[in-house]
Short mmCIF file of C-alpha atoms in Angstrom, two decimals:
data_model
loop_
_atom_site.label_atom_id
_atom_site.label_comp_id
_atom_site.label_asym_id
_atom_site.label_seq_id
_atom_site.Cartn_x
_atom_site.Cartn_y
_atom_site.Cartn_z
CA MET A 5 107.91 94.23 128.45
CA LYS A 6 105.34 91.83 127.51
CA ILE A 7 105.36 90.00 124.19
CA THR A 8 102.65 87.91 122.72
CA THR A 9 102.36 85.84 119.52
CA CYS A 10 99.87 85.25 116.75
CA ARG A 11 99.36 84.60 113.35
CA PRO A 12 99.12 87.70 111.01
CA GLU A 13 95.57 87.32 110.03
CA GLU A 14 94.57 86.98 113.73
CA LEU A 15 95.72 90.66 114.27
CA SER A 16 92.79 92.97 115.41
CA THR A 17 91.93 95.93 113.29
CA ALA A 18 93.21 98.23 116.11
CA LEU A 19 96.68 96.24 116.17
CA ARG A 20 96.97 96.64 112.42
CA GLY A 21 96.31 100.06 112.77
CA ALA A 22 98.89 100.33 115.46
CA TRP A 23 101.53 98.62 113.11
CA HIS A 24 100.85 101.19 110.33
CA GLU A 25 101.19 104.18 112.71
CA THR A 26 104.50 102.54 113.76
CA MET A 27 105.81 102.36 110.16
CA ASP A 28 104.75 105.98 109.57
CA GLN A 29 106.86 107.21 112.66
CA SER A 30 110.24 106.20 111.33
CA PRO A 31 111.73 106.29 107.74
CA ASP A 32 113.44 103.23 108.67
CA TYR A 33 110.12 101.31 108.57
CA GLN A 34 108.17 102.54 105.56
CA ASN A 35 109.13 100.00 103.38
CA PRO A 36 106.15 97.95 102.07
CA PHE A 37 107.71 94.57 102.89
CA LEU A 38 107.52 95.54 106.69
CA ALA A 39 103.75 95.99 106.28
CA PRO A 40 101.28 93.57 107.96
CA GLU A 41 99.59 93.19 104.42
CA PHE A 42 102.90 91.39 103.29
CA ALA A 43 103.18 89.23 106.36
CA THR A 44 99.53 88.11 106.11
CA ALA A 45 100.01 87.38 102.30
CA VAL A 46 103.02 85.21 102.99
CA GLY A 47 101.13 83.47 105.97
CA ARG A 48 98.16 82.77 103.72
CA HIS A 49 100.35 81.17 101.07
CA ARG A 50 103.06 79.64 102.93
CA GLY A 51 101.54 78.72 106.25
CA ARG A 52 104.14 79.31 108.89
CA ALA A 53 104.07 82.94 109.32
CA GLN A 54 103.76 84.52 113.17
CA VAL A 55 103.92 88.04 114.40
CA ALA A 56 105.18 88.92 117.83
CA VAL A 57 103.63 92.02 119.55
CA LEU A 58 105.72 94.00 121.77
CA HIS A 59 103.69 95.78 124.64
CA GLU A 60 104.79 98.42 126.90
CA GLY A 61 102.53 100.24 129.44
CA GLY A 62 99.47 98.09 127.91
CA GLU A 63 100.30 99.63 124.62
CA PRO A 64 101.58 97.95 121.34
CA VAL A 65 104.77 99.39 120.68
CA GLY A 66 106.37 97.00 118.29
CA PHE A 67 105.90 94.00 115.84
CA PHE A 68 108.06 91.34 114.90
CA PRO A 69 106.98 89.20 111.68
CA TYR A 70 108.77 86.04 111.22
CA GLU A 71 108.27 82.33 109.89
CA LYS A 72 108.64 79.59 112.15
CA GLY A 73 109.62 76.07 111.18
CA PRO A 74 110.31 72.72 113.10
CA LEU A 75 112.39 72.76 116.20
CA GLY A 76 112.29 76.39 116.39
CA VAL A 77 114.13 77.29 113.39
CA GLY A 78 112.97 80.86 112.34
CA ARG A 79 113.40 83.00 109.45
CA ALA A 80 112.44 86.54 108.40
CA ILE A 81 109.12 86.81 106.68
CA GLY A 82 109.34 85.87 103.19
CA LEU A 83 113.11 85.20 103.33
CA GLY A 84 114.48 85.05 99.72
CA LEU A 85 111.54 87.29 98.49
CA SER A 86 111.60 90.26 101.02
CA ASP A 87 114.28 92.84 100.49
CA CYS A 88 113.65 94.51 103.80
CA GLN A 89 113.41 92.96 107.19
CA ALA A 90 113.02 94.42 110.94
CA LEU A 91 111.23 94.51 114.11
CA VAL A 92 109.00 97.45 113.47
CA HIS A 93 108.83 99.51 116.71
CA ARG A 94 108.21 103.12 117.99
CA PRO A 95 111.06 105.40 118.31
CA GLY A 96 112.80 105.03 121.59
CA ILE A 97 111.62 101.60 122.40
CA GLY A 98 114.36 99.21 123.80
CA TRP A 99 114.19 95.38 123.37
CA ASP A 100 116.37 92.47 123.79
CA ALA A 101 116.99 89.80 121.19
CA GLN A 102 117.29 87.06 123.57
CA GLU A 103 114.00 87.83 125.29
CA LEU A 104 112.36 88.27 121.66
CA LEU A 105 113.55 84.65 120.72
CA ARG A 106 112.27 82.97 123.88
CA ALA A 107 108.90 84.52 123.54
CA CYS A 108 108.68 83.47 120.01
CA GLY A 109 109.89 79.82 120.73
CA LEU A 110 112.79 80.30 118.19
CA ALA A 111 116.20 78.61 118.58
CA VAL A 112 117.47 80.75 115.79
CA PHE A 113 116.16 83.36 113.56
CA GLU A 114 117.91 83.94 109.92
CA PHE A 115 117.75 87.31 108.17
CA ASP A 116 119.40 88.63 104.77
CA HIS A 117 118.12 92.03 104.28
CA LEU A 118 117.86 93.46 107.92
CA VAL A 119 117.62 97.26 108.15
CA GLU A 120 120.62 99.02 109.63
CA GLU A 121 118.72 100.27 112.78
CA GLN A 122 118.23 96.97 114.40
CA LYS A 123 120.84 97.19 116.98
CA PRO A 124 119.80 94.28 119.44
CA PHE A 125 120.57 91.96 116.49
CA SER A 126 123.83 93.53 115.67
CA ARG A 127 126.04 91.10 117.57
CA TYR A 128 124.65 88.26 115.17
CA VAL A 129 125.36 89.88 111.85
CA THR A 130 127.70 87.86 109.65
CA GLY A 131 127.87 90.45 106.80
CA THR A 132 126.78 93.91 105.79
CA PHE A 133 125.88 94.89 102.25
CA ALA A 134 125.08 98.05 100.27
CA SER A 135 121.45 98.28 99.04
CA PRO A 136 120.94 101.21 96.38
CA VAL A 137 118.06 103.55 96.66
CA LEU A 138 116.88 106.56 94.48
CA ASP A 139 115.42 109.54 96.14
CA LEU A 140 112.62 110.86 94.19
CA LYS A 141 110.80 114.30 94.01
CA ASP A 142 107.78 115.54 91.94
CA GLY A 143 109.95 118.25 90.57
CA GLY A 144 107.57 120.47 88.61
CA HIS A 145 108.43 119.01 85.16
CA ASP A 146 105.88 119.20 82.60
CA SER A 147 106.69 116.07 80.74
CA TYR A 148 108.73 112.94 80.90
CA GLU A 149 111.08 114.04 78.31
CA GLU A 150 111.82 117.18 80.38
CA TRP A 151 112.39 115.05 83.39
CA LEU A 152 114.50 112.58 81.69
CA ARG A 153 117.00 115.26 80.30
CA ALA A 154 117.24 117.08 83.62
CA ALA A 155 117.72 113.78 85.87
CA TYR A 156 119.85 111.83 83.29
CA PRO A 157 121.27 113.91 80.60
CA GLY A 158 123.80 111.43 79.75
CA GLN A 159 120.96 108.78 79.12
CA ALA A 160 118.30 110.96 77.72
CA LYS A 161 119.25 111.16 73.88
CA THR A 162 119.91 107.21 73.59
CA THR A 163 116.88 106.44 75.43
CA LEU A 164 114.44 108.70 73.59
CA LYS A 165 115.88 107.57 70.47
CA LYS A 166 115.01 103.77 71.42
CA GLU A 167 111.61 104.79 72.28
CA ARG A 168 111.03 106.40 68.95
CA ARG A 169 112.60 103.21 67.22
CA LEU A 170 110.02 101.14 69.12
CA THR A 171 107.14 103.28 68.18
CA ARG A 172 108.24 103.34 64.56
CA ASN A 173 109.06 99.61 64.28
CA VAL A 174 106.52 97.95 66.43
CA GLY A 175 104.02 100.28 67.35
CA GLU A 176 103.38 103.41 69.50
CA MET A 177 105.14 103.23 72.58
CA ARG A 178 103.22 103.85 75.93
CA PHE A 179 103.66 103.39 79.55
CA VAL A 180 101.15 102.34 82.15
CA TYR A 181 102.28 102.69 85.95
CA ASP A 182 99.49 100.81 87.44
CA GLU A 183 98.10 98.19 85.20
CA ARG A 184 95.15 96.34 86.52
CA ASP A 185 95.06 93.42 83.91
CA PRO A 186 95.96 90.20 85.94
CA GLU A 187 96.83 88.70 82.21
CA VAL A 188 99.83 91.20 81.83
CA LEU A 189 100.94 89.73 85.56
CA ARG A 190 100.79 86.40 84.24
CA ARG A 191 102.75 87.42 81.20
CA LEU A 192 105.60 88.82 83.42
CA MET A 193 105.71 85.70 85.24
CA THR A 194 106.11 83.75 82.37
CA TRP A 195 108.85 85.97 81.01
CA LYS A 196 110.71 85.61 84.24
CA SER A 197 110.47 82.05 84.55
CA ALA A 198 112.06 81.89 81.00
CA GLN A 199 114.66 84.27 82.08
CA TYR A 200 115.55 82.20 85.25
CA ARG A 201 116.01 79.15 83.25
CA ARG A 202 117.94 80.92 80.43
CA THR A 203 120.52 82.20 83.03
CA GLY A 204 120.77 79.01 85.10
CA ARG A 205 118.88 80.45 88.08
CA MET A 206 116.21 78.93 90.35
CA ASP A 207 113.04 79.49 88.77
CA ARG A 208 111.00 81.16 91.56
CA PHE A 209 107.71 81.01 89.69
CA ALA A 210 108.08 77.28 89.26
CA ARG A 211 106.78 77.32 92.92
CA PRO A 212 103.05 77.55 93.17
CA TRP A 213 102.93 79.31 96.39
CA ILE A 214 105.08 82.18 95.05
CA VAL A 215 102.82 82.54 92.08
CA ALA A 216 99.84 82.76 94.20
CA LEU A 217 101.77 85.10 96.43
CA ALA A 218 102.30 87.37 93.46
CA GLU A 219 98.62 87.17 92.23
CA HIS A 220 97.37 88.05 95.81
CA LEU A 221 99.61 91.02 96.44
CA PHE A 222 98.45 92.19 93.00
CA HIS A 223 95.06 92.61 94.19
CA VAL A 224 95.83 94.41 97.57
CA ARG A 225 95.08 97.99 97.47
CA GLU A 226 95.70 99.62 100.88
CA ASP A 227 97.34 103.03 102.04
CA HIS A 228 100.44 101.08 103.43
CA PHE A 229 100.64 98.32 100.77
CA ASN A 230 99.75 98.20 97.09
CA GLY A 231 101.04 95.83 94.41
CA VAL A 232 101.91 97.88 91.34
CA LEU A 233 102.28 96.37 88.00
CA SER A 234 104.07 98.73 85.47
CA VAL A 235 104.11 98.00 81.83
CA VAL A 236 105.66 99.26 78.70
CA TYR A 237 103.55 98.55 75.69
CA ALA A 238 104.39 98.85 71.94
CA GLY A 239 101.00 99.41 70.32
CA ASP A 240 99.03 96.77 72.28
CA ARG A 241 101.58 94.53 72.87
CA PRO A 242 103.42 94.34 76.14
CA VAL A 243 107.46 94.46 75.82
CA ALA A 244 108.50 95.05 79.47
CA ALA A 245 106.99 94.68 82.95
CA HIS A 246 107.76 95.05 86.53
CA PHE A 247 105.64 94.02 89.59
CA GLY A 248 106.46 95.30 93.13
CA PRO A 249 105.08 96.67 96.40
CA THR A 250 104.57 100.21 97.34
CA SER A 251 103.86 101.82 100.75
CA ARG A 252 102.81 105.52 101.12
CA THR A 253 106.27 106.69 100.29
CA VAL A 254 108.36 103.72 99.16
CA PHE A 255 108.45 101.72 96.13
CA ALA A 256 110.45 98.20 96.47
CA ALA A 257 111.53 96.83 93.10
CA TRP A 258 110.93 93.34 92.72
CA PHE A 259 110.24 91.27 89.64
CA THR A 260 111.47 92.78 86.34
CA ALA A 261 111.20 91.20 82.83
CA TYR A 262 110.75 91.80 79.15
CA ASP A 263 109.94 89.92 75.96
CA PRO A 264 113.46 88.86 74.58
CA GLU A 265 112.22 89.62 71.05
CA PHE A 266 112.54 93.41 71.75
CA SER A 267 115.96 93.28 73.51
CA TYR A 268 117.37 95.71 70.86
CA TYR A 269 115.43 98.53 72.42
CA SER A 270 116.65 97.81 75.86
CA PRO A 271 112.84 97.62 77.02
CA GLY A 272 113.95 97.00 80.81
CA LEU A 273 115.83 100.27 81.08
CA LEU A 274 113.06 102.05 79.37
CA MET A 275 110.38 100.77 81.71
CA HIS A 276 112.64 101.45 84.84
CA LEU A 277 112.89 105.23 83.87
CA ARG A 278 109.43 105.68 83.15
CA MET A 279 108.48 104.04 86.36
CA VAL A 280 110.83 106.28 88.22
CA GLU A 281 109.30 109.45 86.85
CA ALA A 282 105.67 108.27 87.30
CA ALA A 283 106.44 107.10 90.85
CA GLY A 284 107.64 110.68 91.71
CA ARG A 285 104.35 112.06 90.50
CA GLN A 286 102.37 109.56 92.69
CA GLY A 287 103.89 110.89 95.77
CA ILE A 288 106.56 108.17 96.21
CA ARG A 289 109.92 109.50 97.85
CA LEU A 290 112.01 106.55 97.69
CA MET A 291 112.78 103.66 95.18
CA ASP A 292 114.60 100.89 96.66
CA TRP A 293 116.48 98.77 94.31
CA GLY A 294 117.41 96.15 96.87
CA ARG A 295 120.46 94.60 97.52
CA GLY A 296 122.52 93.14 94.64
CA GLU A 297 125.03 94.06 91.90
CA LYS A 298 123.27 95.42 88.94
CA GLU A 299 124.57 97.91 86.40
CA TYR A 300 121.49 99.88 86.05
CA LYS A 301 121.26 100.32 89.98
CA ASP A 302 124.65 101.77 90.07
CA TRP A 303 123.72 104.82 87.84
CA LEU A 304 120.08 105.20 88.82
CA LYS A 305 120.92 105.40 92.37
CA THR A 306 121.42 108.45 94.64
CA ARG A 307 122.71 106.88 97.71
CA GLU A 308 123.00 103.49 99.34
CA LEU A 309 121.41 101.85 102.64
CA ARG A 310 122.91 99.20 104.38
CA VAL A 311 121.26 95.82 105.13
CA SER A 312 122.65 92.79 107.24
CA GLU A 313 122.56 89.06 107.16
CA GLY A 314 123.09 86.63 109.78
CA PHE A 315 121.71 84.36 112.49
CA ALA A 316 120.24 85.51 115.93
CA ALA A 317 120.55 82.51 118.18
CA ARG A 318 119.45 81.54 121.63
CA HIS A 319 122.77 80.92 123.83
CA ALA A 320 124.10 77.35 123.42
CA HIS A 321 121.11 75.90 121.88
CA PRO A 322 122.00 72.82 119.84
CA VAL A 323 119.46 73.57 117.13
CA ALA A 324 120.95 77.00 116.52
CA THR A 325 124.43 75.68 116.36
CA ALA A 326 123.41 72.93 113.78
CA HIS A 327 121.57 75.49 111.74
CA ARG A 328 124.53 77.88 111.49
CA LEU A 329 126.87 75.34 110.62
CA TRP A 330 124.65 74.29 107.86
CA ARG A 331 123.70 77.60 106.50
CA ARG A 332 126.50 79.90 106.98
CA PRO A 333 129.31 78.33 104.59
CA VAL A 334 126.44 78.60 101.89
CA ARG A 335 125.88 82.22 102.41
CA GLY A 336 129.65 82.80 102.86
CA LEU A 337 130.42 81.22 99.39
CA ARG A 338 127.81 83.07 97.72
CA ASN A 339 128.89 86.45 99.13
CA THR A 340 132.52 85.67 98.25
CA VAL A 341 131.75 85.18 94.60
CA ASN A 342 129.37 88.21 94.54
CA ALA A 343 132.05 90.33 96.17
CA HIS A 344 134.67 89.75 93.22
CA PRO A 345 133.74 90.77 89.88
CA GLU A 346 135.87 88.11 88.18
CA LEU A 347 134.47 85.25 90.17
CA ARG A 348 130.97 86.76 89.67
CA GLU A 349 131.45 86.79 85.87
CA ARG A 350 132.81 83.33 85.70
CA ALA A 351 129.76 81.94 87.97
CA ASP A 352 127.47 83.76 85.74
CA ARG A 353 129.06 82.32 82.52
CA LEU A 354 128.71 78.64 84.14
CA LEU A 355 124.97 79.31 85.17
CA LYS A 356 124.08 80.49 81.81
CA THR A 357 125.83 77.41 80.24
CA ALA A 358 123.84 75.28 82.63
CA GLY A 359 120.71 77.14 81.60
CA SER A 360 121.31 76.46 77.84
CA LEU A 361 121.68 72.81 78.67
CA ARG A 362 118.78 72.67 80.80
CA LYS A 363 116.75 74.39 78.07
#
């Protein structure tokens, strides 16, 4: 097998088309985070993105997006932001992890949302985690209310009551699935930054490159990748919003936030339910909520996928050894806390206390 490398923006139209065709050939690879548009955007705003193209019989049969840092330290494209990572390849194609790392000039490759299908990386996995998803249908319902009562009968009465209260007390509640006003995207990022600070988390939108990445993806309108901004309004006032990428069939949940002034109405939940119903009407067949413990994910999901984290490393490479010794304990501690509800609750309280002090 021949392996070549280039920057994502250097891919020819034919290679991008072959990448899209490869995504379509397997449900494992239809997530928008695996599209060339995402790799290109990360490369444009972060600068370290590369793509390895696997060739067999003169034909491109696989695509491996990654970021390459100093000393050959590699990471999945958009690590920390991407909820799906993989070497996207045609069905039946075999490949070797060591050969791939050598061709890419990598000493180590770090991942945290690797799809389960990636068998050549399996020996390097340090943990496997549930990633809840929701299977969608355009089920022939005539209205949102009809869909809600059929899909979530236990939540329908309370949810519809909150929508009516929002309309009565603030303004007519309405939902826009694909809002094209960039000012609302900036409003969402402002809300999310405040939420990060309030809860003691790292403020992702304090990093200019992440802001620029979100604004870039908002304008991408392609068959295999669209940046979709969904918004709940009360009158003309946005009260909750979500921004995330979609492919032809998969909607990846990403950034959700709401105006705390309206928390009484559970605006985030109202938005998620409206978003799910509208996505099904748009032809989306899978809502990927992403790895992580959240109550709303537990009752919205229909099943779980499995994603892995770990470090694929060149044999006996000193840089790979040093990187694992540095990174693995940090990941292990975080996973231990997240796996135990009592520890997770204590850590959450501590972070919120720190956030209030910082504020």
